[in-house]
C-alpha positions as a printed Julia matrix, in Angstrom:
548×3 Matrix{Float64}:
   0.0     0.0    0.0
   1.3     3.53  -0.83
   2.03    5.68   2.19
  -0.57    8.26   3.27
   0.45   11.85   2.55
   1.24   14.85   4.74
   0.84   18.03   2.62
   2.68   21.17   3.77
   1.78   24.58   2.27
   3.67   27.87   2.71
   4.61   30.67   0.3
   7.85   31.37   2.23
  10.27   28.83   0.74
  12.62   28.85   3.73
   9.74   28.21   6.15
   8.31   25.53   3.84
  11.66   23.77   3.71
  11.91   23.83   7.51
   8.4    22.36   7.81
   9.19   19.61   5.32
  12.44   18.7    7.04
  10.75   18.48  10.44
   7.98   16.32   9.0
  10.4    14.0    7.24
  12.53   13.57  10.33
   9.65   12.33  12.47
   7.11   10.92   9.98
   9.02   10.04   6.82
   9.04    6.34   7.6
   5.24    6.05   7.66
   4.08    8.96   5.49
   4.97   10.62   2.19
   5.74   14.32   2.62
   4.46   16.58  -0.18
   4.92   20.37  -0.42
   3.18   23.28  -2.16
   4.19   26.95  -2.33
   0.66   28.37  -2.53
  -2.93   27.49  -1.77
  -3.81   27.26  -5.45
  -0.91   24.9   -6.14
  -1.92   22.81  -3.15
  -5.48   22.49  -4.47
  -4.14   21.31  -7.84
  -2.03   18.71  -6.03
  -5.08   17.59  -4.02
  -7.12   17.04  -7.18
  -4.29   15.04  -8.79
  -3.87   12.92  -5.68
  -7.61   12.27  -5.56
  -7.62   11.1   -9.18
  -4.86    8.62  -8.32
  -6.75    7.45  -5.22
  -3.9     8.58  -2.98
  -4.73    9.29   0.66
  -4.0    12.57   2.45
  -3.78   12.2    6.21
  -2.98   15.79   7.2
  -2.75   19.33   5.81
  -0.33   21.76   7.45
  -0.95   25.21   5.94
   0.36   28.7    6.59
  -2.34   31.35   7.07
  -0.84   34.45   5.4
  -0.39   33.55   1.74
  -1.1    35.81  -1.26
  -4.07   34.9   -3.39
  -5.51   32.34  -1.01
  -5.2    32.3    2.77
  -4.6    29.13   4.69
  -8.18   29.18   5.98
  -9.51   29.5    2.42
  -7.36   26.6    1.26
  -8.43   24.37   4.14
 -12.08   25.11   3.4
 -11.57   23.97  -0.21
  -9.48   20.97   0.86
 -12.27   19.89   3.19
 -14.47   19.1    0.19
 -11.77   16.95  -1.44
 -10.36   15.14   1.59
 -12.98   15.56   4.34
 -11.29   13.04   6.65
  -7.82   14.6    6.55
  -6.66   16.46   9.66
  -6.25   20.22   9.17
  -3.63   22.34  10.96
  -3.12   26.07  10.48
   0.26   27.77  10.98
  -0.21   31.32  12.22
   1.7    34.31  13.48
   0.72   35.45  16.95
  -1.31   38.32  15.43
  -3.47   35.82  13.53
  -4.6    33.91  16.6
  -8.11   35.35  16.55
  -8.56   34.41  12.89
  -7.31   30.9   13.69
  -9.88   30.48  16.45
 -12.67   31.59  14.1
 -11.38   29.09  11.54
 -12.04   26.22  13.93
 -15.68   26.61  12.9
 -15.45   27.97   9.35
 -12.73   25.62   8.03
 -13.22   22.97  10.71
  -9.49   23.06  11.47
  -8.37   20.63  14.15
  -5.51   22.72  15.56
  -3.53   25.89  15.01
   0.16   26.39  15.77
   1.97   29.65  16.33
   5.2    30.2   14.44
   7.97   29.51  15.22
   7.36   25.99  16.52
  10.9    25.28  17.76
  11.7    22.92  19.28
   9.45   20.62  17.22
   9.81   17.84  19.79
   7.8    20.0   22.19
   5.65   22.27  20.03
   4.99   20.36  16.8
   5.31   16.6   17.1
   3.02   16.03  20.13
   0.17   17.86  18.35
   0.67   16.04  15.05
   1.11   12.69  16.83
  -2.34   13.03  18.42
  -3.98   14.17  15.18
  -2.42   11.41  13.09
  -3.32    8.8   15.68
  -6.92   10.04  15.57
  -6.85    9.99  11.77
  -5.64    6.39  11.74
  -8.59    5.39  13.9
 -10.98    6.49  11.17
  -8.9     5.45   8.15
  -9.99    2.19   6.56
  -7.34    0.75   4.21
  -8.16   -2.29   2.05
  -8.98   -5.03   4.52
  -6.54   -7.91   4.98
  -7.09   -8.75   8.63
  -9.45  -10.71  10.87
 -12.89  -11.75   9.62
 -15.67  -12.79  11.97
 -18.28  -14.97  10.28
 -21.47  -15.25  12.29
 -25.14  -14.39  12.4
 -26.19  -11.1   13.89
 -28.41  -12.52  16.61
 -25.88  -14.93  18.1
 -24.77  -13.97  21.65
 -21.41  -15.65  21.02
 -20.93  -13.66  17.83
 -21.71  -10.46  19.74
 -19.27  -11.43  22.5
 -16.45  -11.96  19.99
 -17.14   -8.73  18.13
 -17.42   -6.79  21.38
 -14.1    -8.2   22.59
 -12.31   -7.29  19.36
 -13.9    -3.84  19.21
 -13.08   -2.93  22.79
  -9.5    -4.12  22.39
  -9.18   -2.0   19.21
  -8.43   -5.01  17.0
  -9.63   -4.35  13.43
 -11.97   -6.96  12.04
 -14.56   -7.42   9.34
 -17.95   -8.87  10.26
 -19.55  -11.15   7.65
 -23.08  -12.46   8.01
 -23.57  -15.57   5.82
 -27.28  -14.82   5.64
 -26.48  -11.62   3.76
 -23.03  -12.21   2.29
 -22.41  -15.2   -0.02
 -18.66  -14.58   0.25
 -18.82  -15.7    3.88
 -20.1   -19.13   2.9
 -17.41  -19.4    0.23
 -14.72  -18.62   2.82
 -16.07  -21.32   5.13
 -16.21  -23.86   2.31
 -12.63  -22.99   1.36
 -11.56  -23.79   4.94
 -13.68  -26.94   5.12
 -15.69  -25.55   8.05
 -19.33  -26.49   8.6
 -21.51  -23.35   8.61
 -23.47  -24.87  11.52
 -20.46  -24.18  13.77
 -20.64  -20.39  13.71
 -19.18  -18.07  14.77
 -15.85  -18.63  13.03
 -12.9   -16.26  13.19
 -10.56  -16.22  10.18
  -7.08  -14.71  10.46
  -4.79  -13.12   7.91
  -2.26  -15.94   8.29
  -4.81  -18.44   6.93
  -5.75  -20.01  10.27
  -9.22  -20.14  11.81
 -10.85  -20.54  15.21
 -14.28  -22.18  15.44
 -16.51  -20.92  18.26
 -13.46  -19.68  20.2
 -13.44  -18.72  23.85
 -12.25  -15.21  24.69
  -9.04  -16.68  26.13
  -8.35  -18.58  22.9
  -9.03  -15.45  20.9
  -6.81  -13.33  23.15
  -3.91  -15.78  22.82
  -4.27  -15.79  19.05
  -4.25  -12.0   18.65
  -1.33  -11.58  21.04
  -3.01  -10.31  24.21
  -1.17  -11.82  27.21
  -3.18  -14.2   29.38
  -0.26  -15.3   31.6
   1.84  -13.0   33.77
   5.54  -12.65  33.03
   6.5   -12.74  36.73
   5.27  -14.36  39.92
   5.74  -11.27  42.11
   4.86   -7.59  41.68
   4.97   -4.54  43.89
   1.38   -3.7   43.01
  -1.35   -5.6   41.17
  -4.16   -3.41  39.85
  -7.43   -5.27  39.32
  -9.4    -3.54  36.59
  -8.28   -1.44  33.63
 -10.88    1.3   33.67
  -9.82    4.95  34.08
  -8.82    4.42  37.74
  -6.81    1.27  37.04
  -5.09    2.75  33.98
  -4.15    5.88  35.9
  -2.72    3.76  38.72
  -0.76    1.79  36.12
   0.72    4.98  34.65
   1.79    6.39  38.01
   2.88    3.09  39.52
   5.09    2.15  36.57
   6.47    5.68  36.14
   7.53    5.71  39.79
   9.44    2.46  39.56
   6.93   -0.01  40.96
   6.64   -3.41  39.33
   3.05   -2.97  38.21
   0.61   -5.51  36.77
  -2.87   -4.56  35.55
  -5.35   -7.45  35.34
  -8.48   -6.99  33.25
 -11.05   -9.62  32.15
 -12.37   -7.8   29.07
 -10.59   -4.76  27.65
  -8.91   -1.52  28.8
 -11.35    1.3   29.46
 -13.96   -0.27  31.7
 -17.46    1.15  31.43
 -16.02    4.49  30.25
 -14.33    2.67  27.37
 -17.73    1.92  25.81
 -18.77    5.6   25.8
 -19.16    6.85  22.25
 -18.12   10.38  23.21
 -16.97   12.05  26.42
 -17.24   15.82  26.1
 -16.6    16.99  29.67
 -13.13   15.49  30.17
 -10.57   18.22  30.78
  -8.2    19.03  27.93
 -10.26   17.68  25.01
 -12.4    20.59  23.74
 -13.89   18.55  20.92
 -14.5    15.54  23.15
 -13.12   12.05  22.66
 -14.49    8.54  22.75
 -13.99    6.36  25.79
 -12.24    3.92  23.51
  -9.7     6.57  22.48
  -9.12    7.65  26.09
  -8.54    4.02  27.08
  -6.16    3.46  24.19
  -4.04    6.51  25.06
  -3.86    5.49  28.72
  -3.04    1.88  27.82
  -0.19    2.94  25.52
   1.09    5.38  28.12
   1.1     2.82  30.91
   2.72    0.2   28.65
   5.44    2.6   27.53
   6.26    3.38  31.15
   6.6    -0.31  32.01
   3.24   -1.51  33.3
   2.3    -5.08  32.32
  -1.21   -6.01  31.21
  -2.89   -9.36  31.64
  -6.24  -10.55  30.28
  -7.64  -12.65  33.11
 -10.47  -12.61  35.62
  -9.48  -12.42  39.29
 -11.56  -14.79  41.39
  -9.98  -14.49  44.82
  -7.59  -12.4   46.93
  -6.08  -13.61  50.2
  -3.51  -12.11  52.55
  -0.56  -14.03  53.96
   2.24  -12.49  56.08
   1.77   -8.97  54.65
   1.63  -10.3   51.09
  -1.45  -10.35  48.86
  -2.06  -13.48  46.73
  -4.21  -12.86  43.68
  -5.84  -15.93  42.14
  -7.01  -16.01  38.51
  -9.9   -17.87  36.94
  -7.49  -20.35  35.34
  -6.11  -21.22  38.79
  -2.79  -19.38  38.46
  -1.65  -17.18  41.33
   0.39  -13.95  41.59
   1.91  -12.54  44.76
   2.28   -8.82  45.45
   2.91   -6.35  48.23
  -0.16   -4.25  47.38
  -3.41   -4.91  45.58
  -5.48   -2.04  44.17
  -9.16   -2.7   43.46
 -10.29   -0.66  40.45
 -13.03   -2.95  39.15
 -15.56   -0.17  38.6
 -19.21   -1.01  38.19
 -21.31   -2.99  35.71
 -24.58   -2.01  34.08
 -27.63   -3.19  35.99
 -29.74   -5.82  34.26
 -33.3    -5.04  33.28
 -35.57   -7.41  35.18
 -38.5    -7.95  32.81
 -39.76  -11.05  30.96
 -37.6   -11.83  27.95
 -34.54   -9.82  29.02
 -32.39  -12.88  29.75
 -33.58  -14.77  26.68
 -32.61  -12.02  24.23
 -29.39  -10.84  25.91
 -26.85  -10.63  23.1
 -29.63  -11.28  20.56
 -31.19   -7.84  20.32
 -30.81   -6.78  23.96
 -27.46   -5.23  24.87
 -25.84   -3.53  27.84
 -23.46   -0.7   26.98
 -22.56   -2.01  23.51
 -23.15    1.15  21.46
 -19.78    1.13  19.72
 -20.02   -2.55  18.75
 -23.58   -2.65  17.43
 -24.25    0.85  16.05
 -23.37    0.15  12.42
 -25.5    -3.01  12.42
 -28.5    -0.8   13.3
 -28.23    1.37  10.19
 -31.64    2.66   9.06
 -33.44    0.76  11.84
 -35.45    1.9   14.85
 -33.45    1.62  18.06
 -34.66    1.83  21.66
 -32.52    2.99  24.59
 -33.53    2.58  28.23
 -31.97    5.09  30.61
 -31.7     8.81  31.18
 -28.16    9.42  32.46
 -25.09   10.55  30.53
 -24.16    7.09  29.24
 -27.62    6.71  27.69
 -27.42   10.2   26.19
 -24.0     9.55  24.67
 -25.28    6.29  23.2
 -28.36    8.02  21.76
 -26.22   10.63  20.02
 -23.99    7.89  18.61
 -26.89    5.77  17.35
 -28.52    8.81  15.78
 -25.69    8.83  13.23
 -26.76    5.4   11.94
 -30.33    4.54  12.94
 -33.44    5.95  11.3
 -35.01    6.67  14.69
 -33.75    6.49  18.27
 -36.29    6.26  21.11
 -35.05    7.09  24.6
 -37.28    5.56  27.29
 -37.04    7.1   30.76
 -39.14    6.51  33.87
 -38.9    10.13  35.05
 -40.67   13.18  33.67
 -37.53   14.77  32.17
 -33.81   14.33  31.55
 -32.79   17.32  33.68
 -32.37   15.38  36.93
 -29.9    12.83  35.59
 -28.14   14.14  32.47
 -25.6    16.91  31.77
 -27.03   19.98  30.07
 -24.73   19.79  27.05
 -26.14   16.34  26.25
 -29.73   17.43  26.79
 -29.18   20.3   24.35
 -27.6    18.0   21.76
 -30.43   15.47  22.04
 -33.02   18.23  21.71
 -31.35   19.42  18.51
 -31.17   15.94  16.93
 -34.33   15.34  14.9
 -34.25   11.54  14.85
 -34.04   11.17  18.65
 -37.37   10.91  20.48
 -37.41   11.17  24.29
 -40.37    9.34  25.85
 -40.85   10.22  29.5
 -42.74    8.24  32.17
 -42.27    5.13  30.03
 -41.03    1.65  31.0
 -40.34   -1.65  29.27
 -42.52   -4.36  30.77
 -41.78   -7.29  28.44
 -39.7    -8.39  25.45
 -40.86  -10.81  22.81
 -39.56  -12.6   19.74
 -38.38  -15.94  18.41
 -34.63  -16.28  17.75
 -34.08  -12.62  18.61
 -35.87   -9.55  19.97
 -38.8    -8.53  17.77
 -41.16   -6.47  19.92
 -41.26   -4.51  23.18
 -44.2    -4.08  25.5
 -44.17   -0.58  26.98
 -46.05    1.03  29.83
 -46.65    4.62  28.74
 -48.64    7.54  30.23
 -51.54    6.61  27.94
 -51.52    2.86  28.6
 -49.79   -0.26  27.31
 -48.25   -0.38  23.84
 -46.39   -2.91  21.73
 -43.55   -1.64  19.54
 -41.58   -3.42  16.83
 -37.81   -3.3   17.16
 -34.85   -5.64  16.97
 -32.44   -3.55  19.06
 -32.75   -2.48  22.69
 -29.8    -0.93  24.55
 -29.95   -0.68  28.32
 -28.23    1.97  30.49
 -30.14    1.88  33.79
 -27.45    2.56  36.31
 -24.62    0.43  37.53
 -23.67   -1.71  40.51
 -20.38   -3.08  41.84
 -19.6    -6.74  41.35
 -17.75   -7.41  44.6
 -19.26  -10.63  45.92
 -15.99  -12.44  45.1
 -13.94  -10.34  47.55
 -12.77  -11.89  50.85
 -15.2   -11.53  53.75
 -12.62   -9.52  55.73
 -12.84   -6.76  53.13
 -15.8    -4.65  54.23
 -18.37   -3.31  51.76
 -21.61   -1.41  52.26
 -25.01   -3.02  51.73
 -24.84   -2.37  47.96
 -21.39   -3.87  47.55
 -19.33   -0.68  47.34
 -15.96   -0.99  49.07
 -15.39    1.05  52.23
 -12.03    2.78  52.63
 -10.23    5.38  54.72
 -12.45    7.63  56.88
 -15.6     5.99  55.49
 -14.36    2.63  56.75
 -13.94    3.86  60.32
 -17.26    5.73  60.25
 -19.4     3.03  58.66
 -17.73   -0.1   60.03
 -16.26    0.61  63.48
 -13.95   -2.16  64.56
 -13.24   -3.43  61.05
  -9.8    -1.76  61.05
  -7.41   -3.69  63.3
  -4.1    -1.76  63.2
  -3.0     1.01  65.55
  -2.47    3.47  62.7
  -5.39    4.95  60.76
  -6.08    3.49  57.32
  -4.76    5.53  54.42
  -7.32    7.51  52.45
  -8.01    4.75  49.9
  -7.06    1.74  52.05
  -9.7    -0.92  52.7
 -10.28   -2.93  55.87
  -7.49   -5.29  54.75
  -4.1    -3.53  55.09
  -2.32   -3.47  51.75
  -5.5    -3.66  49.7
  -6.55   -0.28  48.32
  -9.54    0.82  46.23
 -10.06    3.54  43.62
 -12.77    4.65  41.23
 -16.45    3.84  40.98
 -16.27    0.66  43.08
 -15.33    2.73  46.14
 -18.11    3.76  48.51
 -19.19    7.39  48.1
 -16.98    8.0   45.05
 -17.85   10.64  42.46
 -19.05    8.68  39.44
 -17.09   10.64  36.85
 -14.27    9.57  34.57
 -11.97   12.41  35.69
 -12.58   11.54  39.34
 -11.65    7.89  38.73
  -8.43    8.98  37.02
  -7.64   11.21  39.99
  -8.22    8.44  42.53
  -6.14    5.95  40.56
  -3.32    8.5   40.44
  -3.29    9.41  44.12
  -3.68    5.77  45.18
  -0.05    5.22  44.22
   1.0     7.85  46.76
  -0.62    5.79  49.53
   0.89    2.62  48.09
   4.34    4.15  48.57
   3.47    5.12  52.16
   2.26    1.6   52.87
   5.35    0.0   51.34
   7.52    2.2   53.56
   5.98    0.53  56.63
   6.9    -3.01  55.56
């Protein structure tokens, strides 16, 4: 495949040469660097590239150019390469024009000249933009293919695992795609044994378990060591933050996660209130950045489910589902919360076959031009509704209350109100689900009575609860399963703390076991808060280790 292109435009030849040299030095291995000395010349180049089916990943244009300004060029380029990232180079005096251009030319960033040193002022910005561009770029597919029927819970589980671990794949339904049957026949696989996962190396897995799939795609399922300074259980925002700080501060850090980095936040289609991202970002992208950061700093990741923790002689022994054990000085619980199940007739029967919990990113494209129902009125439901609105013909939000104001952020309420294919139905509940092999109809209790609606897709976001029944009995939780720690532990469970010293802020009733994020009692259920707790937990880990 030809390399994607970075196109630099500036009428000052010396500045253009400097831009090109900086781009080549950092990106020449993966991208082709092309230059133009004017906006008009750059547009001609764009048209020629388009005719040859070449791909432009990023435009980097000066603002002050005779004949055509950088903003004017980027507006024209938007119509030719709408997916390319657009960066404007400006003098300090042009800052106001650059800010206005964020809307008019939909530029993604502006940089003040000069940008020396590029390692600090140029490359970090372009790295983020190019990484974001790669997420949306779809080259000719040569990777994993998942062959399965849409309404199979196992097929959904496989696709959800691959999606949440950011592993590209192509989904082929043999009921709609004859090529899928031809691929199975070529491999000598019976189409009654779906789902089947085909790999680029010619191998295949028939009805694979998640562990088998993880091993095949290179996700570790066995730890490299037997002992760690700290084992973080859960790779949501709190666990990832703890991994970043623990590894960066020299602790041998292992993060254990049963599904994929990101936790519940990782399934959010767009987070718009996270500090530092004015255009918002998906939970998947946030998880990916944190995962890469923690990995680069030395944290180790392991795809396993923890089933038991026990303490022996100031050590914590963490047992996995496969029976393997890991010893550590400190264990940090960052397991977050899981979506609550809807308790109505048919919910269990159609789970994974038309009824889904927090699977907006995995299933949205399969719902193109259909009518989708969402149960829930908090931010996660609102984010999902906005995401589905891009694909579905109609999105119905069903909420028990009389408005969204009590449970949803205003920015989301405003967006939903301005989206014509989203319908908010208040004082409405699902009372039953019906169908044969998959969901076909919903029975609703509405303000005017009982109704039956046709749909094949229901997505449920009705709050979340901790899954902590596997924890040792010595580790004290409240009546709902949230873990008590620090001052809350002493206030809510007098006598549970046995040492002379007070527990550290995030320390549980078992010395050496800490907790951070949504699973902690009385935590603020926000992504930024979870990141903060995961970060500061490492400070208390150091204090605890100093006492050993």
